[in-house]
Each structure stands twice: as structure tokens, then as C-alpha cells.
Amino acid sequence: MQIAKVCGTVVSSLKPRSMTGVKLLLLQFIDAQGQLLPKYEVAGDIVGAGINEWVLVSRGGAARIEDGQNNRPLDAMVVGIIDTITVENRTLYSKRDEFRQSG
């Protein structure tokens, strides 16, 4: 899995029938120091993530393991919304702090 920040949504009116109803998000990956990387990816979302939230991303075949996803042409799936990340006894990210600052 990888860590990413939700930057936006992707809307596609023409797609395979198996993709109907799948919410697509534009994600920017994050490194171990909490810095945004110049790498973006579109991922399906099964957890209801929103803009600016940090999320866990499953990629490749693991993205399709969840029930009902195995016939969808997805390379990446948001599988969790992150509450906190702690590295070496230092809080790298806290959802509570993030939304307090932007609110």
C-alpha cells in the first residue's frame, strides 16, 4: 500500500459498464517525510474519501480483491482514510489537526 492525498475527483461519462457507479479520485502520493511527490494517479474509492484527506491506496491486483471489484479494470483503489501517522515518536499527520487548520 501507499499513502496519498486526495487532490480532486475524476468524472468520466464514457466507460465500461463494470465501472458504472465507481467514484474516481485524483491522488498525489506522499513520501515518508510527509512531502507531496510529483506523482499522481486516478483510483477508485470504496471508502468515501474526500478532498485533502490522506488515504491508503492498494495497487495492482490487490486493488481488485475487495468483494465486487474483481471484474473492474482498476489499477488502484482507496481502501482506507488515514486518521494519524506517527514516525519515530513524531506525528507526521493527524486528520484532526489538518481539518482544524483548514477550517
PDB file of N, CA, C and O in Angstrom, residues 17-51:
ATOM      1  N   ARG A  17     -19.224  -0.689 -18.694  1.00  0.00           N
ATOM      2  CA  ARG A  17     -20.390  -0.859 -17.824  1.00  0.00           C
ATOM      3  C   ARG A  17     -19.989  -1.270 -16.404  1.00  0.00           C
ATOM      4  O   ARG A  17     -20.596  -0.868 -15.420  1.00  0.00           O
ATOM      5  N   SER A  18     -18.908  -2.060 -16.279  1.00  0.00           N
ATOM      6  CA  SER A  18     -18.456  -2.514 -14.960  1.00  0.00           C
ATOM      7  C   SER A  18     -17.976  -1.361 -14.079  1.00  0.00           C
ATOM      8  O   SER A  18     -17.869  -1.511 -12.866  1.00  0.00           O
ATOM      9  N   MET A  19     -17.712  -0.200 -14.672  1.00  0.00           N
ATOM     10  CA  MET A  19     -17.238   0.958 -13.908  1.00  0.00           C
ATOM     11  C   MET A  19     -18.373   1.893 -13.492  1.00  0.00           C
ATOM     12  O   MET A  19     -18.131   2.886 -12.804  1.00  0.00           O
ATOM     13  N   THR A  20     -19.593   1.585 -13.896  1.00  0.00           N
ATOM     14  CA  THR A  20     -20.729   2.418 -13.520  1.00  0.00           C
ATOM     15  C   THR A  20     -20.852   2.487 -12.003  1.00  0.00           C
ATOM     16  O   THR A  20     -20.802   1.475 -11.320  1.00  0.00           O
ATOM     17  N   GLY A  21     -20.977   3.693 -11.494  1.00  0.00           N
ATOM     18  CA  GLY A  21     -21.136   3.886 -10.052  1.00  0.00           C
ATOM     19  C   GLY A  21     -19.852   3.932  -9.259  1.00  0.00           C
ATOM     20  O   GLY A  21     -19.871   4.117  -8.048  1.00  0.00           O
ATOM     21  N   VAL A  22     -18.700   3.767  -9.914  1.00  0.00           N
ATOM     22  CA  VAL A  22     -17.417   3.818  -9.212  1.00  0.00           C
ATOM     23  C   VAL A  22     -16.964   5.272  -9.113  1.00  0.00           C
ATOM     24  O   VAL A  22     -16.821   5.956 -10.124  1.00  0.00           O
ATOM     25  N   LYS A  23     -16.748   5.745  -7.889  1.00  0.00           N
ATOM     26  CA  LYS A  23     -16.229   7.091  -7.664  1.00  0.00           C
ATOM     27  C   LYS A  23     -14.732   7.069  -7.955  1.00  0.00           C
ATOM     28  O   LYS A  23     -14.013   6.195  -7.469  1.00  0.00           O
ATOM     29  N   LEU A  24     -14.256   8.013  -8.766  1.00  0.00           N
ATOM     30  CA  LEU A  24     -12.846   8.088  -9.116  1.00  0.00           C
ATOM     31  C   LEU A  24     -12.223   9.334  -8.495  1.00  0.00           C
ATOM     32  O   LEU A  24     -12.801  10.426  -8.561  1.00  0.00           O
ATOM     33  N   LEU A  25     -11.050   9.165  -7.897  1.00  0.00           N
ATOM     34  CA  LEU A  25     -10.348  10.264  -7.245  1.00  0.00           C
ATOM     35  C   LEU A  25      -8.982  10.474  -7.874  1.00  0.00           C
ATOM     36  O   LEU A  25      -8.329   9.513  -8.283  1.00  0.00           O
ATOM     37  N   LEU A  26      -8.539  11.721  -7.918  1.00  0.00           N
ATOM     38  CA  LEU A  26      -7.181  12.047  -8.328  1.00  0.00           C
ATOM     39  C   LEU A  26      -6.341  12.132  -7.060  1.00  0.00           C
ATOM     40  O   LEU A  26      -6.661  12.901  -6.145  1.00  0.00           O
ATOM     41  N   LEU A  27      -5.289  11.311  -6.996  1.00  0.00           N
ATOM     42  CA  LEU A  27      -4.450  11.224  -5.807  1.00  0.00           C
ATOM     43  C   LEU A  27      -3.042  11.707  -6.108  1.00  0.00           C
ATOM     44  O   LEU A  27      -2.535  11.494  -7.208  1.00  0.00           O
ATOM     45  N   GLN A  28      -2.407  12.341  -5.096  1.00  0.00           N
ATOM     46  CA  GLN A  28      -0.994  12.694  -5.184  1.00  0.00           C
ATOM     47  C   GLN A  28      -0.286  11.927  -4.079  1.00  0.00           C
ATOM     48  O   GLN A  28      -0.679  12.006  -2.906  1.00  0.00           O
ATOM     49  N   PHE A  29       0.755  11.185  -4.429  1.00  0.00           N
ATOM     50  CA  PHE A  29       1.446  10.344  -3.461  1.00  0.00           C
ATOM     51  C   PHE A  29       2.287  11.167  -2.494  1.00  0.00           C
ATOM     52  O   PHE A  29       2.698  12.280  -2.793  1.00  0.00           O
ATOM     53  N   ILE A  30       2.541  10.581  -1.303  1.00  0.00           N
ATOM     54  CA  ILE A  30       3.253  11.251  -0.209  1.00  0.00           C
ATOM     55  C   ILE A  30       4.417  10.374   0.219  1.00  0.00           C
ATOM     56  O   ILE A  30       4.276   9.148   0.330  1.00  0.00           O
ATOM     57  N   ASP A  31       5.581  10.996   0.498  1.00  0.00           N
ATOM     58  CA  ASP A  31       6.745  10.216   0.924  1.00  0.00           C
ATOM     59  C   ASP A  31       6.759  10.038   2.445  1.00  0.00           C
ATOM     60  O   ASP A  31       5.867  10.528   3.156  1.00  0.00           O
ATOM     61  N   ALA A  32       7.779   9.359   2.962  1.00  0.00           N
ATOM     62  CA  ALA A  32       7.874   9.027   4.388  1.00  0.00           C
ATOM     63  C   ALA A  32       8.087  10.249   5.276  1.00  0.00           C
ATOM     64  O   ALA A  32       7.922  10.173   6.490  1.00  0.00           O
ATOM     65  N   GLN A  33       8.448  11.383   4.684  1.00  0.00           N
ATOM     66  CA  GLN A  33       8.595  12.618   5.456  1.00  0.00           C
ATOM     67  C   GLN A  33       7.332  13.483   5.408  1.00  0.00           C
ATOM     68  O   GLN A  33       7.292  14.576   5.950  1.00  0.00           O
ATOM     69  N   GLY A  34       6.307  12.993   4.724  1.00  0.00           N
ATOM     70  CA  GLY A  34       5.050  13.728   4.618  1.00  0.00           C
ATOM     71  C   GLY A  34       5.032  14.745   3.493  1.00  0.00           C
ATOM     72  O   GLY A  34       4.134  15.578   3.424  1.00  0.00           O
ATOM     73  N   GLN A  35       5.999  14.668   2.592  1.00  0.00           N
ATOM     74  CA  GLN A  35       6.080  15.606   1.472  1.00  0.00           C
ATOM     75  C   GLN A  35       5.344  15.047   0.253  1.00  0.00           C
ATOM     76  O   GLN A  35       5.426  13.855  -0.039  1.00  0.00           O
ATOM     77  N   LEU A  36       4.643  15.927  -0.449  1.00  0.00           N
ATOM     78  CA  LEU A  36       3.944  15.515  -1.661  1.00  0.00           C
ATOM     79  C   LEU A  36       4.954  15.213  -2.759  1.00  0.00           C
ATOM     80  O   LEU A  36       5.902  15.968  -2.971  1.00  0.00           O
ATOM     81  N   LEU A  37       4.744  14.100  -3.427  1.00  0.00           N
ATOM     82  CA  LEU A  37       5.596  13.698  -4.542  1.00  0.00           C
ATOM     83  C   LEU A  37       4.978  14.179  -5.852  1.00  0.00           C
ATOM     84  O   LEU A  37       3.762  14.399  -5.927  1.00  0.00           O
ATOM     85  N   PRO A  38       5.777  14.312  -6.914  1.00  0.00           N
ATOM     86  CA  PRO A  38       5.236  14.782  -8.196  1.00  0.00           C
ATOM     87  C   PRO A  38       4.523  13.675  -8.980  1.00  0.00           C
ATOM     88  O   PRO A  38       4.437  13.741 -10.189  1.00  0.00           O
ATOM     89  N   LYS A  39       4.032  12.651  -8.282  1.00  0.00           N
ATOM     90  CA  LYS A  39       3.382  11.520  -8.939  1.00  0.00           C
ATOM     91  C   LYS A  39       1.894  11.504  -8.598  1.00  0.00           C
ATOM     92  O   LYS A  39       1.517  11.570  -7.430  1.00  0.00           O
ATOM     93  N   TYR A  40       1.070  11.402  -9.617  1.00  0.00           N
ATOM     94  CA  TYR A  40      -0.381  11.381  -9.468  1.00  0.00           C
ATOM     95  C   TYR A  40      -0.931  10.072 -10.016  1.00  0.00           C
ATOM     96  O   TYR A  40      -0.320   9.445 -10.876  1.00  0.00           O
ATOM     97  N   GLU A  41      -2.102   9.693  -9.519  1.00  0.00           N
ATOM     98  CA  GLU A  41      -2.779   8.508 -10.046  1.00  0.00           C
ATOM     99  C   GLU A  41      -4.278   8.660  -9.818  1.00  0.00           C
ATOM    100  O   GLU A  41      -4.706   9.289  -8.854  1.00  0.00           O
ATOM    101  N   VAL A  42      -5.049   8.069 -10.707  1.00  0.00           N
ATOM    102  CA  VAL A  42      -6.502   8.000 -10.530  1.00  0.00           C
ATOM    103  C   VAL A  42      -6.813   6.664  -9.880  1.00  0.00           C
ATOM    104  O   VAL A  42      -6.284   5.628 -10.278  1.00  0.00           O
ATOM    105  N   ALA A  43      -7.667   6.687  -8.857  1.00  0.00           N
ATOM    106  CA  ALA A  43      -8.009   5.458  -8.132  1.00  0.00           C
ATOM    107  C   ALA A  43      -9.508   5.408  -7.882  1.00  0.00           C
ATOM    108  O   ALA A  43     -10.159   6.444  -7.711  1.00  0.00           O
ATOM    109  N   GLY A  44     -10.047   4.193  -7.844  1.00  0.00           N
ATOM    110  CA  GLY A  44     -11.419   4.002  -7.414  1.00  0.00           C
ATOM    111  C   GLY A  44     -11.487   4.216  -5.905  1.00  0.00           C
ATOM    112  O   GLY A  44     -10.485   4.102  -5.199  1.00  0.00           O
ATOM    113  N   ASP A  45     -12.667   4.543  -5.409  1.00  0.00           N
ATOM    114  CA  ASP A  45     -12.830   4.819  -3.973  1.00  0.00           C
ATOM    115  C   ASP A  45     -14.002   4.011  -3.434  1.00  0.00           C
ATOM    116  O   ASP A  45     -15.129   4.173  -3.890  1.00  0.00           O
ATOM    117  N   ILE A  46     -13.728   3.150  -2.445  1.00  0.00           N
ATOM    118  CA  ILE A  46     -14.803   2.368  -1.831  1.00  0.00           C
ATOM    119  C   ILE A  46     -15.055   2.767  -0.384  1.00  0.00           C
ATOM    120  O   ILE A  46     -15.868   2.156   0.286  1.00  0.00           O
ATOM    121  N   VAL A  47     -14.349   3.818   0.085  1.00  0.00           N
ATOM    122  CA  VAL A  47     -14.495   4.212   1.485  1.00  0.00           C
ATOM    123  C   VAL A  47     -15.087   5.605   1.671  1.00  0.00           C
ATOM    124  O   VAL A  47     -15.324   6.028   2.801  1.00  0.00           O
ATOM    125  N   GLY A  48     -15.309   6.346   0.592  1.00  0.00           N
ATOM    126  CA  GLY A  48     -15.920   7.670   0.701  1.00  0.00           C
ATOM    127  C   GLY A  48     -14.959   8.776   1.094  1.00  0.00           C
ATOM    128  O   GLY A  48     -15.316   9.688   1.830  1.00  0.00           O
ATOM    129  N   ALA A  49     -13.729   8.723   0.588  1.00  0.00           N
ATOM    130  CA  ALA A  49     -12.731   9.748   0.902  1.00  0.00           C
ATOM    131  C   ALA A  49     -13.093  11.073   0.249  1.00  0.00           C
ATOM    132  O   ALA A  49     -13.765  11.120  -0.779  1.00  0.00           O
ATOM    133  N   GLY A  50     -12.622  12.148   0.876  1.00  0.00           N
ATOM    134  CA  GLY A  50     -12.897  13.489   0.365  1.00  0.00           C
ATOM    135  C   GLY A  50     -11.622  14.253   0.042  1.00  0.00           C
ATOM    136  O   GLY A  50     -10.513  13.823   0.370  1.00  0.00           O
ATOM    137  N   ILE A  51     -11.795  15.408  -0.574  1.00  0.00           N
ATOM    138  CA  ILE A  51     -10.685  16.270  -0.956  1.00  0.00           C
ATOM    139  C   ILE A  51      -9.833  16.599   0.272  1.00  0.00           C
ATOM    140  O   ILE A  51     -10.352  16.878   1.347  1.00  0.00           O
TER     141      ILE A  51
END
